[in-house]
CSV table of C-alpha atoms in Angstrom, one decimal:
chain,number,residue,atom,x,y,z
A,607,MET,CA,62.8,-47.2,-116.7
A,608,ARG,CA,60.7,-47.4,-120.0
A,609,SER,CA,60.0,-45.0,-122.8
A,610,SER,CA,56.3,-44.7,-124.4
A,611,ILE,CA,55.7,-48.0,-127.0
A,612,LEU,CA,54.3,-46.1,-130.2
A,613,PRO,CA,50.8,-46.2,-131.2
A,614,GLY,CA,49.2,-49.7,-132.3
A,615,THR,CA,48.3,-48.8,-135.9
A,616,THR,CA,51.6,-46.6,-136.2
A,617,LEU,CA,53.4,-50.1,-135.3
A,618,LEU,CA,51.2,-51.7,-138.4
A,619,VAL,CA,52.1,-49.0,-140.9
A,620,GLN,CA,55.6,-49.7,-139.8
A,621,ALA,CA,55.4,-53.4,-140.2
A,622,VAL,CA,54.0,-53.3,-143.7
A,623,LEU,CA,56.9,-50.3,-144.7
A,624,ALA,CA,59.6,-52.8,-143.1
A,625,GLY,CA,58.6,-56.5,-143.7
A,626,ALA,CA,56.4,-57.6,-141.0
A,627,THR,CA,59.3,-60.7,-141.2
A,628,LEU,CA,62.8,-61.4,-142.8
A,629,ALA,CA,63.4,-63.2,-145.6
A,630,GLY,CA,61.7,-66.6,-145.7
A,631,ASP,CA,60.7,-66.1,-142.0
A,632,VAL,CA,64.5,-66.4,-141.5
A,633,GLN,CA,64.6,-64.4,-138.1
A,634,TRP,CA,68.9,-62.9,-137.3
A,635,ASN,CA,67.7,-63.8,-133.9
A,636,GLN,CA,70.7,-64.3,-132.4
A,637,PHE,CA,74.7,-63.5,-133.0
A,638,ARG,CA,75.0,-63.8,-136.6
A,639,GLY,CA,71.6,-64.7,-137.6
A,640,ALA,CA,70.2,-67.5,-137.4
A,641,SER,CA,72.8,-70.4,-136.9
A,642,GLY,CA,75.5,-68.0,-136.7
A,643,ALA,CA,75.6,-68.1,-140.7
A,644,GLY,CA,76.1,-64.3,-140.9
A,645,THR,CA,73.6,-64.5,-143.7
A,646,VAL,CA,70.2,-63.9,-145.0
A,647,PRO,CA,68.6,-65.8,-148.1
A,648,ASP,CA,67.9,-63.2,-150.8
A,649,SER,CA,69.1,-60.4,-148.7
A,650,ALA,CA,69.7,-57.0,-150.9
A,651,PRO,CA,71.0,-54.2,-148.7
A,652,PRO,CA,73.0,-51.5,-150.6
A,653,LEU,CA,76.6,-52.2,-151.8
A,654,LYS,CA,77.7,-48.2,-150.8
A,655,ILE,CA,78.3,-47.5,-147.2
A,656,ALA,CA,78.4,-44.2,-146.3
A,657,ALA,CA,77.6,-42.1,-142.7
A,658,ASP,CA,76.2,-39.7,-145.0
A,659,ARG,CA,73.4,-42.2,-146.5
A,660,ALA,CA,72.3,-44.1,-143.2
A,661,THR,CA,68.6,-44.0,-143.3
A,662,TRP,CA,68.9,-43.5,-139.5
A,663,HIS,CA,71.1,-43.0,-136.6
A,664,THR,CA,70.2,-43.4,-133.3
A,665,PRO,CA,72.6,-43.3,-130.4
A,666,VAL,CA,72.6,-45.8,-128.5
A,667,PRO,CA,74.4,-47.2,-124.7
A,668,GLN,CA,77.8,-47.8,-125.3
A,669,GLY,CA,78.2,-51.7,-125.5
A,670,LYS,CA,79.5,-54.4,-127.8
A,671,SER,CA,76.6,-56.9,-128.1
A,672,SER,CA,75.4,-56.8,-131.7
A,673,PRO,CA,71.8,-56.0,-132.5
A,674,VAL,CA,69.2,-58.9,-133.0
A,675,LEU,CA,65.9,-58.7,-134.7
A,676,TRP,CA,62.4,-60.4,-134.6
A,677,GLY,CA,59.9,-58.4,-136.7
A,678,ASN,CA,59.6,-54.9,-136.2
A,679,ARG,CA,61.7,-54.8,-133.6
A,680,ILE,CA,66.1,-54.5,-132.8
A,681,PHE,CA,67.4,-56.0,-129.5
A,682,LEU,CA,70.3,-55.3,-128.0
A,683,THR,CA,72.5,-54.3,-124.9
A,684,GLY,CA,74.4,-51.5,-123.2
A,685,LEU,CA,75.8,-49.5,-120.7
A,686,GLU,CA,74.2,-46.0,-119.1
A,687,GLY,CA,75.0,-44.7,-116.2
A,688,GLY,CA,77.1,-47.5,-114.5
A,689,ARG,CA,73.8,-49.7,-114.8
A,690,LEU,CA,73.3,-52.4,-117.4
A,691,ILE,CA,70.4,-52.1,-119.7
A,692,SER,CA,68.3,-53.7,-122.6
A,693,LEU,CA,66.5,-51.6,-125.4
A,694,ALA,CA,64.3,-52.4,-128.1
A,695,VAL,CA,64.5,-50.1,-130.9
A,696,ASP,CA,62.1,-49.7,-134.2
A,697,ARG,CA,63.5,-51.5,-137.5
A,698,ASN,CA,61.9,-49.1,-139.8
A,699,THR,CA,62.6,-46.0,-137.8
A,700,GLY,CA,65.4,-46.4,-135.0
A,701,GLN,CA,62.8,-44.7,-132.5
A,702,ILE,CA,64.0,-46.7,-129.0
A,703,LEU,CA,60.4,-48.2,-128.4
A,704,TRP,CA,61.7,-49.7,-124.5
A,705,LYS,CA,64.4,-49.8,-122.0
A,706,GLU,CA,65.0,-52.1,-118.9
A,707,LEU,CA,67.3,-51.8,-116.6
A,708,ALA,CA,68.6,-55.0,-115.2
A,709,PRO,CA,69.7,-55.1,-111.2
A,710,GLU,CA,72.5,-53.1,-110.2
A,711,VAL,CA,74.9,-54.9,-109.4
A,712,PRO,CA,78.8,-55.1,-109.0
A,713,LEU,CA,80.6,-55.1,-112.6
A,714,GLU,CA,82.9,-57.6,-113.0
A,715,ALA,CA,86.6,-56.7,-113.9
A,716,MET,CA,87.3,-57.1,-117.4
A,717,HIS,CA,89.7,-56.1,-120.1
A,718,GLN,CA,90.0,-52.7,-121.3
A,719,SER,CA,89.1,-53.7,-124.9
A,720,ASN,CA,85.6,-55.9,-124.0
A,721,SER,CA,82.6,-54.7,-122.2
A,722,PRO,CA,79.9,-55.6,-119.7
A,723,ALA,CA,77.6,-55.3,-121.9
A,724,ALA,CA,79.4,-58.0,-124.9
A,725,SER,CA,76.8,-61.1,-124.9
A,726,THR,CA,74.5,-61.0,-128.0
A,727,PRO,CA,70.8,-61.3,-126.6
A,728,CYS,CA,68.6,-64.2,-128.4
A,729,ALA,CA,64.9,-63.6,-129.3
A,730,ASP,CA,61.9,-66.1,-130.9
A,731,ALA,CA,58.0,-64.8,-131.4
A,732,GLU,CA,57.6,-63.9,-127.8
A,733,ARG,CA,60.5,-63.1,-125.9
A,734,VAL,CA,64.0,-61.9,-126.1
A,735,CYS,CA,67.3,-63.2,-123.3
A,736,VAL,CA,69.9,-61.9,-122.8
A,737,TYR,CA,72.8,-62.0,-120.7
A,738,PHE,CA,75.3,-60.1,-118.7
A,739,GLY,CA,78.4,-61.9,-116.2
A,740,SER,CA,77.8,-59.7,-114.5
A,741,PHE,CA,74.2,-61.1,-113.4
A,742,GLY,CA,73.2,-64.0,-115.6
A,743,LEU,CA,70.1,-64.3,-117.7
A,744,LEU,CA,67.0,-62.4,-118.0
A,745,CYS,CA,64.0,-62.8,-120.3
A,746,TYR,CA,61.9,-60.1,-121.7
A,747,ASP,CA,58.5,-60.4,-123.9
A,748,HIS,CA,58.9,-57.9,-127.0
A,749,GLU,CA,57.1,-55.3,-125.0
A,750,GLY,CA,59.7,-55.1,-122.9
A,751,HIS,CA,57.8,-57.0,-119.7
A,752,GLU,CA,60.0,-59.0,-117.5
A,753,LEU,CA,59.2,-62.7,-117.9
A,754,TRP,CA,61.5,-64.3,-115.6
A,755,ARG,CA,65.5,-63.6,-113.9
A,756,LYS,CA,68.2,-66.1,-113.4
A,757,PRO,CA,71.2,-64.9,-111.2
A,758,ILE,CA,74.6,-66.5,-112.1
A,759,PRO,CA,77.2,-66.4,-110.4
A,760,THR,CA,80.0,-64.8,-112.7
A,761,PRO,CA,82.7,-66.9,-114.5
A,762,LYS,CA,85.7,-65.7,-113.7
A,763,SER,CA,87.9,-64.9,-117.1
A,764,MET,CA,91.0,-63.4,-118.2
A,765,TYR,CA,89.3,-60.8,-120.4
A,766,GLY,CA,85.8,-60.9,-118.6
A,767,VAL,CA,82.6,-62.9,-120.4
A,768,ALA,CA,81.8,-62.5,-123.9
A,769,THR,CA,80.1,-65.5,-124.8
A,770,SER,CA,76.5,-65.2,-126.0
A,771,PRO,CA,73.0,-67.4,-125.6
A,772,ILE,CA,71.0,-69.5,-128.5
A,773,LEU,CA,67.7,-70.6,-128.8
A,774,HIS,CA,67.0,-74.1,-129.7
A,775,GLY,CA,63.6,-75.7,-130.2
A,776,ASP,CA,62.4,-75.0,-126.3
A,777,LEU,CA,65.6,-74.5,-124.6
A,778,LEU,CA,67.9,-71.6,-124.1
A,779,ILE,CA,72.0,-72.8,-123.8
A,780,LEU,CA,74.3,-71.3,-122.7
A,781,ILE,CA,78.5,-72.0,-121.6
A,782,LEU,CA,79.5,-71.0,-118.7
A,783,ASP,CA,83.2,-72.1,-119.4
A,784,ASP,CA,85.1,-70.8,-115.8
A,785,ASP,CA,88.9,-70.2,-114.6
A,786,ALA,CA,86.9,-70.8,-110.9
A,787,ASP,CA,87.7,-74.3,-109.2
A,788,LEU,CA,84.9,-76.6,-108.1
A,789,PRO,CA,85.0,-76.3,-103.8
A,790,ASP,CA,87.9,-78.6,-102.8
A,791,SER,CA,89.0,-79.4,-106.3
A,792,LYS,CA,91.4,-78.4,-108.8
A,793,LEU,CA,88.9,-79.1,-111.7
A,794,SER,CA,87.1,-76.3,-113.0
A,795,ARG,CA,83.5,-75.3,-112.5
A,796,SER,CA,82.6,-74.5,-116.1
A,797,ARG,CA,79.9,-76.7,-117.8
A,798,VAL,CA,77.0,-75.5,-120.5
A,799,ILE,CA,73.5,-75.6,-119.4
A,800,ALA,CA,69.8,-75.4,-121.1
A,801,LEU,CA,67.1,-73.6,-119.4
A,802,ASP,CA,63.5,-74.1,-120.4
A,803,LYS,CA,63.0,-70.6,-122.5
A,804,THR,CA,59.5,-70.0,-120.8
A,805,THR,CA,60.4,-70.1,-117.4
A,806,GLY,CA,64.0,-70.7,-116.7
A,807,ASN,CA,63.9,-73.3,-115.1
A,808,PRO,CA,67.0,-75.8,-115.7
A,809,VAL,CA,66.6,-78.4,-118.2
A,810,TRP,CA,69.8,-80.0,-118.1
A,811,GLU,CA,73.7,-79.0,-117.2
A,812,THR,CA,76.7,-80.6,-118.5
A,813,PRO,CA,80.1,-80.1,-116.6
A,814,ARG,CA,83.2,-79.0,-118.4
A,815,PRO,CA,85.9,-79.5,-115.8
A,816,TYR,CA,88.6,-79.3,-117.8
A,817,ASN,CA,88.3,-76.1,-120.3
A,818,ARG,CA,88.9,-73.0,-118.5
A,819,GLY,CA,87.9,-69.8,-119.6
A,820,ALA,CA,86.9,-69.1,-122.6
A,821,TRP,CA,84.8,-66.2,-125.3
A,822,THR,CA,83.4,-68.2,-128.2
A,823,SER,CA,78.9,-68.9,-128.1
A,824,PRO,CA,77.6,-72.0,-128.3
A,825,MET,CA,76.1,-73.6,-132.6
A,826,ILE,CA,73.8,-76.0,-133.4
A,827,TRP,CA,75.3,-77.6,-136.4
A,828,GLN,CA,72.4,-79.8,-138.5
A,829,HIS,CA,73.8,-82.0,-141.1
A,830,ASP,CA,72.7,-85.4,-142.5
A,831,GLY,CA,73.1,-87.4,-139.6
A,832,GLY,CA,71.1,-85.1,-136.7
A,833,THR,CA,71.6,-82.0,-134.8
A,834,ASP,CA,74.7,-81.4,-132.8
A,835,LEU,CA,75.7,-78.6,-130.0
A,836,VAL,CA,79.0,-77.4,-130.8
A,837,VAL,CA,80.5,-76.1,-128.1
A,838,LEU,CA,84.4,-74.5,-128.7
A,839,GLY,CA,86.6,-75.3,-125.6
A,840,ASN,CA,90.7,-74.8,-124.2
A,841,GLY,CA,92.1,-77.4,-126.6
A,842,ARG,CA,89.3,-78.9,-127.8
A,843,LEU,CA,85.8,-78.9,-129.7
A,844,TYR,CA,83.1,-80.7,-128.2
A,845,GLY,CA,79.8,-81.6,-130.0
A,846,TYR,CA,76.7,-82.5,-127.9
A,847,ASP,CA,73.5,-83.9,-128.0
A,848,PRO,CA,71.4,-80.5,-127.9
A,849,THR,CA,68.3,-82.4,-126.1
A,850,THR,CA,69.9,-84.0,-123.3
A,851,GLY,CA,73.4,-82.4,-122.8
A,852,ALA,CA,76.0,-85.7,-123.1
A,853,GLU,CA,79.1,-85.6,-124.8
A,854,GLN,CA,78.9,-87.1,-128.0
A,855,TRP,CA,82.5,-86.3,-129.9
A,856,TYR,CA,85.2,-84.7,-129.4
A,857,VAL,CA,88.3,-83.2,-131.5
A,858,ASN,CA,91.7,-82.1,-130.5
A,859,GLY,CA,94.0,-80.1,-131.2
A,860,PHE,CA,93.2,-76.3,-131.2
A,861,ASP,CA,94.6,-73.7,-128.8
A,862,ARG,CA,93.4,-72.6,-125.4
A,863,GLU,CA,91.7,-69.0,-125.8
A,864,PRO,CA,88.7,-69.7,-128.3
A,865,ILE,CA,86.9,-66.6,-129.3
A,866,ALA,CA,85.3,-67.5,-132.9
A,867,LEU,CA,82.1,-68.8,-133.4
A,868,PRO,CA,82.1,-72.2,-135.8
A,869,VAL,CA,80.2,-72.6,-139.1
A,870,SER,CA,78.8,-74.5,-141.1
A,871,GLY,CA,78.6,-75.4,-145.1
A,872,ASP,CA,78.8,-77.8,-147.5
A,873,GLY,CA,78.6,-81.1,-145.0
A,874,LEU,CA,81.2,-79.8,-143.2
A,875,LEU,CA,82.2,-77.5,-139.7
A,876,TYR,CA,84.1,-74.9,-140.1
A,877,VAL,CA,86.5,-74.1,-136.6
A,878,ALA,CA,89.3,-71.3,-136.3
A,879,VAL,CA,91.4,-70.5,-133.1
A,880,SER,CA,94.7,-68.6,-133.2
A,881,MET,CA,97.0,-68.8,-130.6
A,882,GLN,CA,97.7,-67.3,-127.3
A,883,GLY,CA,98.4,-63.2,-127.9
A,884,GLY,CA,96.4,-63.5,-131.1
A,885,ARG,CA,98.2,-64.8,-133.5
A,886,GLY,CA,97.3,-65.9,-136.6
A,887,ASP,CA,100.3,-67.3,-138.6
A,888,GLU,CA,102.5,-70.9,-137.8
A,889,THR,CA,105.5,-69.2,-139.2
A,890,LEU,CA,106.5,-65.7,-137.2
A,891,ASP,CA,107.7,-62.6,-139.6
A,892,PRO,CA,109.9,-60.5,-137.0
A,893,GLU,CA,109.5,-57.8,-139.8
A,894,PRO,CA,106.0,-56.2,-138.5
A,895,PHE,CA,106.9,-56.4,-134.6
A,896,TRP,CA,110.6,-54.5,-135.4
A,897,ALA,CA,108.7,-51.8,-137.8
A,898,ALA,CA,106.2,-52.0,-134.8
A,899,MET,CA,109.0,-50.9,-132.3
A,900,LEU,CA,110.6,-47.8,-134.1
A,901,HIS,CA,107.7,-45.8,-132.6
A,902,PHE,CA,110.0,-45.5,-130.1
A,903,ASP,CA,113.1,-44.6,-131.8
A,904,ARG,CA,113.2,-40.8,-131.0
A,905,ASP,CA,116.6,-40.5,-132.4
A,906,GLY,CA,115.5,-41.9,-135.9
A,907,ASP,CA,118.6,-43.9,-135.4
A,908,GLY,CA,117.5,-47.2,-136.3
A,909,ARG,CA,118.3,-48.7,-132.7
A,910,ILE,CA,115.5,-48.5,-129.2
A,911,ALA,CA,117.6,-47.1,-127.0
A,912,ARG,CA,116.6,-47.7,-122.6
A,913,ASP,CA,116.5,-43.7,-122.9
A,914,GLU,CA,113.6,-44.0,-125.1
A,915,ILE,CA,111.1,-46.2,-123.2
A,916,THR,CA,108.3,-44.4,-122.8
A,917,ARG,CA,105.1,-44.9,-120.9
A,918,ASP,CA,103.0,-46.9,-123.8
A,919,PHE,CA,107.0,-49.5,-124.0
A,920,THR,CA,106.5,-52.9,-124.5
A,921,MET,CA,106.8,-56.6,-126.6
A,922,PRO,CA,104.5,-56.3,-128.7
A,923,LEU,CA,101.9,-59.2,-129.6
A,924,ARG,CA,100.1,-57.3,-132.1
A,925,PRO,CA,101.6,-55.2,-134.1
A,926,GLU,CA,99.6,-54.5,-136.5
A,927,LEU,CA,97.9,-52.5,-133.7
A,928,PRO,CA,98.6,-48.5,-132.6
A,929,VAL,CA,101.3,-47.9,-130.0
A,930,GLY,CA,99.2,-47.6,-127.0
A,931,HIS,CA,95.9,-49.8,-127.1
A,932,SER,CA,95.5,-51.5,-124.8
A,933,GLY,CA,96.2,-55.2,-127.1
A,934,PHE,CA,99.0,-53.9,-128.6
A,935,GLY,CA,101.6,-56.2,-126.7
A,936,ILE,CA,102.6,-57.2,-123.0
A,937,PRO,CA,100.6,-55.7,-120.5
A,938,LEU,CA,101.5,-53.7,-118.0
A,939,PRO,CA,101.0,-52.3,-114.2
A,940,ASP,CA,99.1,-49.1,-113.9
A,941,ASP,CA,101.7,-48.2,-111.0
A,942,PRO,CA,104.5,-45.8,-112.6
A,943,VAL,CA,107.2,-47.4,-110.4
A,944,GLN,CA,106.2,-50.9,-111.4
A,945,ARG,CA,105.1,-50.0,-115.2
A,946,ARG,CA,108.8,-48.5,-114.9
A,947,GLN,CA,110.7,-51.8,-113.5
A,948,ARG,CA,108.8,-54.2,-115.9
A,949,GLN,CA,109.8,-52.0,-118.9
A,950,ASN,CA,113.2,-52.6,-117.6
A,951,ASP,CA,112.6,-56.0,-117.7
A,952,ILE,CA,112.0,-56.2,-120.6
A,953,PHE,CA,114.5,-53.7,-122.6
A,954,GLY,CA,116.8,-56.8,-120.6
A,955,TRP,CA,115.6,-60.0,-122.5
A,956,ARG,CA,117.1,-58.4,-125.9
A,957,ASP,CA,119.9,-55.9,-125.0
A,958,LYS,CA,122.1,-59.3,-125.4
A,959,ASP,CA,125.2,-57.4,-125.3
A,960,ARG,CA,124.0,-54.7,-122.2
A,961,ASP,CA,124.5,-51.8,-124.1
A,962,GLY,CA,121.8,-50.1,-124.0
A,963,PHE,CA,120.3,-51.1,-127.4
A,964,TRP,CA,118.6,-52.8,-128.9
A,965,THR,CA,119.3,-53.1,-132.3
A,966,LYS,CA,117.1,-55.0,-135.3
A,967,GLU,CA,119.3,-57.8,-135.0
A,968,GLU,CA,119.0,-58.3,-131.2
A,969,PHE,CA,115.4,-57.7,-131.2
A,970,THR,CA,114.9,-60.7,-133.8
A,971,ALA,CA,116.9,-63.3,-133.0
A,972,ASP,CA,115.0,-65.7,-131.2
A,973,MET,CA,111.6,-64.4,-131.5
A,974,SER,CA,109.3,-67.4,-131.3
A,975,VAL,CA,105.2,-67.7,-131.6
A,976,GLY,CA,105.7,-69.1,-128.3
A,977,ARG,CA,103.0,-71.2,-126.8
A,978,GLY,CA,100.0,-73.5,-129.2
A,979,ARG,CA,99.6,-73.6,-133.1
A,980,PRO,CA,96.7,-71.2,-134.8
A,981,THR,CA,94.3,-73.3,-136.7
A,982,VAL,CA,91.7,-73.4,-139.2
A,983,ALA,CA,89.8,-77.0,-139.3
A,984,ALA,CA,86.7,-78.9,-141.1
A,985,ILE,CA,85.7,-81.5,-139.7
A,986,ARG,CA,82.9,-84.4,-140.6
A,987,PRO,CA,80.2,-85.3,-139.1
A,988,GLY,CA,79.3,-88.5,-137.2
A,989,GLY,CA,81.6,-90.4,-135.0
A,990,HIS,CA,81.6,-90.7,-131.0
A,991,GLY,CA,84.4,-90.4,-128.7
A,992,ASP,CA,88.0,-89.0,-129.9
A,993,VAL,CA,87.6,-87.9,-133.4
A,994,THR,CA,90.3,-86.0,-134.1
A,995,GLU,CA,92.1,-88.6,-136.4
A,996,SER,CA,89.3,-89.7,-138.2
A,997,HIS,CA,86.4,-86.8,-139.1
A,998,VAL,CA,89.3,-83.8,-139.7
A,999,ALA,CA,89.0,-83.3,-143.4
A,1000,TRP,CA,91.5,-80.6,-143.7
A,1001,GLU,CA,93.3,-78.3,-141.2
A,1002,ILE,CA,95.7,-74.8,-141.9
A,1003,HIS,CA,98.0,-72.9,-139.7
A,1004,SER,CA,97.9,-68.9,-141.4
A,1005,GLY,CA,95.5,-66.5,-142.0
A,1006,VAL,CA,93.8,-67.2,-138.3
A,1007,PRO,CA,91.6,-64.9,-137.2
A,1008,GLU,CA,91.8,-64.1,-133.6
A,1009,ILE,CA,88.0,-62.6,-133.0
A,1010,PRO,CA,86.6,-62.6,-136.3
A,1011,SER,CA,84.5,-65.9,-136.8
A,1012,PRO,CA,84.7,-67.6,-139.9
A,1013,ILE,CA,81.9,-67.1,-142.8
A,1014,PHE,CA,81.2,-69.7,-145.6
A,1015,HIS,CA,79.5,-69.1,-148.9
A,1016,GLN,CA,78.7,-70.2,-152.0
A,1017,GLY,CA,81.5,-73.5,-151.2
A,1018,ARG,CA,84.5,-70.8,-150.2
A,1019,LEU,CA,85.1,-69.9,-146.5
A,1020,TYR,CA,86.3,-66.3,-145.5
A,1021,LEU,CA,88.2,-65.3,-142.8
A,1022,VAL,CA,89.3,-61.3,-141.7
A,1023,ARG,CA,92.2,-61.2,-139.2
A,1024,ASP,CA,93.4,-57.8,-137.3
A,1025,GLY,CA,95.8,-55.8,-140.5
A,1026,GLY,CA,93.1,-55.7,-142.8
A,1027,VAL,CA,94.2,-59.0,-143.7
A,1028,LEU,CA,91.0,-61.4,-146.0
A,1029,SER,CA,91.5,-65.2,-146.5
A,1030,CYS,CA,89.8,-66.9,-148.6
A,1031,ILE,CA,89.8,-70.8,-149.1
A,1032,ARG,CA,88.2,-73.5,-150.9
A,1033,ALA,CA,85.7,-75.1,-148.2
A,1034,THR,CA,85.8,-78.6,-149.1
A,1035,THR,CA,89.6,-78.8,-149.5
A,1036,GLY,CA,91.4,-76.1,-147.9
A,1037,GLU,CA,93.0,-74.5,-150.6
A,1038,ILE,CA,93.8,-70.9,-149.6
A,1039,LEU,CA,92.4,-68.9,-152.8
A,1040,TYR,CA,93.4,-65.8,-152.0
A,1041,ARG,CA,95.1,-63.7,-148.8
A,1042,GLU,CA,95.2,-59.9,-149.4
A,1043,ARG,CA,95.0,-56.7,-147.2
A,1044,LEU,CA,92.2,-54.7,-147.6
A,1045,GLY,CA,93.8,-51.5,-146.6
A,1046,ALA,CA,92.1,-50.5,-143.9
A,1047,PRO,CA,94.2,-51.6,-141.0
A,1048,GLY,CA,93.9,-52.2,-137.0
A,1049,GLN,CA,91.8,-54.2,-135.0
A,1050,TYR,CA,88.9,-56.6,-136.1
A,1051,SER,CA,86.4,-57.7,-133.6
A,1052,ALA,CA,82.9,-57.8,-135.7
A,1053,SER,CA,82.1,-60.7,-137.4
A,1054,PRO,CA,81.8,-60.9,-141.5
A,1055,VAL,CA,78.2,-61.0,-142.8
A,1056,VAL,CA,77.6,-62.0,-146.4
A,1057,ALA,CA,74.8,-60.2,-148.5
A,1058,ASN,CA,74.0,-59.4,-152.3
A,1059,ASP,CA,76.9,-61.8,-152.9
A,1060,HIS,CA,79.5,-59.2,-150.6
A,1061,LEU,CA,81.4,-60.0,-147.8
A,1062,TYR,CA,80.8,-56.7,-145.1
A,1063,LEU,CA,83.5,-56.2,-142.7
A,1064,GLY,CA,84.4,-53.8,-140.2
A,1065,SER,CA,87.2,-52.3,-138.7
A,1066,ASP,CA,87.5,-51.3,-135.1
A,1067,ARG,CA,88.2,-47.9,-136.1
A,1068,GLY,CA,85.2,-47.7,-138.0
A,1069,ILE,CA,86.4,-48.6,-141.3
A,1070,VAL,CA,83.6,-50.6,-143.7
A,1071,THR,CA,85.2,-52.7,-146.7
A,1072,VAL,CA,82.6,-54.5,-149.0
A,1073,VAL,CA,83.9,-56.9,-150.9
A,1074,LYS,CA,82.7,-59.1,-153.9
A,1075,CYS,CA,82.8,-62.9,-152.6
A,1076,GLY,CA,84.5,-64.9,-155.4
A,1077,ASP,CA,88.5,-66.8,-155.9
A,1078,ASP,CA,89.6,-63.6,-156.9
A,1079,PHE,CA,89.7,-60.4,-154.4
A,1080,GLU,CA,88.2,-57.5,-155.6
A,1081,ILE,CA,86.9,-54.2,-153.6
A,1082,THR,CA,83.8,-52.6,-154.6
A,1083,GLY,CA,83.2,-50.2,-151.9
A,1084,GLN,CA,85.1,-49.3,-148.9
A,1085,THR,CA,84.1,-46.3,-146.3
A,1086,ASP,CA,85.2,-44.6,-142.7
A,1087,LEU,CA,81.9,-44.5,-140.4
A,1088,GLY,CA,83.9,-41.9,-138.2
A,1089,GLU,CA,83.3,-44.3,-135.3
A,1090,GLY,CA,84.7,-47.7,-134.6
A,1091,ILE,CA,83.0,-51.3,-135.0
A,1092,ALA,CA,82.9,-53.9,-132.8
A,1093,ALA,CA,79.5,-55.5,-132.8
A,1094,THR,CA,78.4,-58.0,-135.3
A,1095,PRO,CA,76.3,-56.6,-138.3
A,1096,ALA,CA,72.8,-57.9,-138.5
A,1097,MET,CA,70.4,-57.8,-141.7
A,1098,ASP,CA,67.2,-57.6,-143.1
A,1099,PRO,CA,66.0,-58.2,-146.6
A,1100,ASN,CA,66.8,-54.9,-147.2
A,1101,THR,CA,69.0,-53.2,-144.8
A,1102,LEU,CA,72.4,-53.7,-143.0
A,1103,TYR,CA,72.3,-52.5,-138.9
A,1104,ILE,CA,76.3,-51.2,-137.8
A,1105,ARG,CA,76.5,-50.6,-134.5
A,1106,THR,CA,79.3,-48.2,-133.7
A,1107,GLY,CA,80.6,-47.1,-130.6
A,1108,THR,CA,77.8,-44.9,-129.7
A,1109,ALA,CA,75.0,-45.5,-132.3
A,1110,LEU,CA,72.7,-48.0,-134.0
A,1111,MET,CA,72.6,-47.3,-138.0
A,1112,ALA,CA,70.6,-48.6,-140.8
A,1113,PHE,CA,71.3,-48.7,-144.4
A,1114,ARG,CA,68.9,-49.8,-146.3
C-alpha cells in the first residue's frame, strides 16, 4: 500500500526551500530529537501558534507516536482501518509521500489512553525503523521499501507498550520490559536488546529479570567520562555499556511505573518518576480530590449521597482530569452489575458512619499518597555498581510529571505535569525557581520542547502554551488548536511540527 512519490525535480526544489538538513546537521531523528534533548541549536519556529496560521495541515491516521525528521521527510506511525501503518510526509508541503502497512496481527490490549501506534520511529540517513508492540520491528529506506523485519513477542504490560527504539552507531537499541515471567520461573522476561541496524540481526541482549512492565525509552548519555546507555526500570535507574550491554552502574529509589525519558545537561543526568497513579507530590493536598467529587453532588448540599452515584463515579486518582476520563480514577468493570458493586464498595470505604452520605470530613480523613514516592533526581556520571549514595547530586519530591519528560535549557530544568503546572528548577542544585499554573488544565502527555529561548507545551485538550525560558514565569502565547495533543512536537531550524489526534500541522 503506497502512494506515488513526487518527481525528483520537485523534491530537489522543496529540499532547497525547506533546508536539506537541520541546523548544524542535527536531525530530529528519534523521540524528542537528538539524544532526547527536546531542542535543536538555533531553531527559530514562530512564537505565535494558532490553527489558522499553520503552514500546512495534513490529515494522518490516528496514533500517538511523535514525528521524527530526516532531510525533507517526516516519519510517523498510525492505525488505519484496524491496521498498523508507517508513513512519510514531505517536510515542506505536508504531502504524504508513502504509506506502508505492517503485517496483519492481532492488536495488543491496552489502556484507552494508549495507542497501538504509540512508539516513535528512529531514523538515520539511510533508514527509518519503527516498533509496534503488537508485531515487533520494521525497517524501511526513505522511499518506503522494507529493508528487514523482526517479529518480537508482545511484552505484557498494564497499559500497553509505549517504549521507542533509538539508533546509536551501528546499533538499534530497544527496551522490552515485561510483566510476563520466564518459562518455569518467577523472574521477568524483561530485557534490553541491540540489533545491527543494517540487517536486524542480534548483537547483544541483556536480561532485566527484576524489572516489570515500564513505558520509558533508552537514551544515550555522553559525558566527560564516556558514553552510557541509560534505561529506567521499576525502582531503579541503570547505566549500561552501549557497545556490549554490560551493566555498569545503577541508582535505587525510584517508583515502579517509569514513563519519562531522562535528559542531561551541565554534566548531570536528570530523572523524573511520579508515583503509582500519577501523583507528583510527596505531601497530599486533599482539596482538589474533594472538589472533583463535588461533580456528583447533584442537589448541591455539599455531600455525596449513595443515590447520587452515576456511571462515572469512582475514587479519583488524578483530580485534574475531567470526570469520565479513563485516567480520572480507580478503574471500574464494564459490566453494569459488577461496576455498581464496585462503586458501592468504594462508597463504603469513606462512609464511616454508614448514613449513606460522604461528607468532606469523612472523605479527607484518612487520605494518603499511597505506595511509592515521586522523585526528580540529578545523577553524577561515573562509578560502578550501586551509586545511589555516592552519585545522587540532589533530589526533590514535588511537582513530578507522570508522562512528560523533563527538559534542560541554559542551566534550568523544566517539568510540566497534569493540571498544567510548570516547574522551573536550577539544574545544578535542585532549587525550585518557580512552580506556576499555565491556565491550561487537564492531562499532559506530550513532552515540552525548547526553541527561541521559549518552551512549547501542548496539552491533551489541544492547548499550546509558549513560555519564556528564565528564572521568572512569563507566558508569551497560548492558543487552542481544537484537537488533542498527545505526541511530542518535532522541530527543524524554522518550523514546529505538531501531531494532533487527527492531523500533522506545521508552523513556520
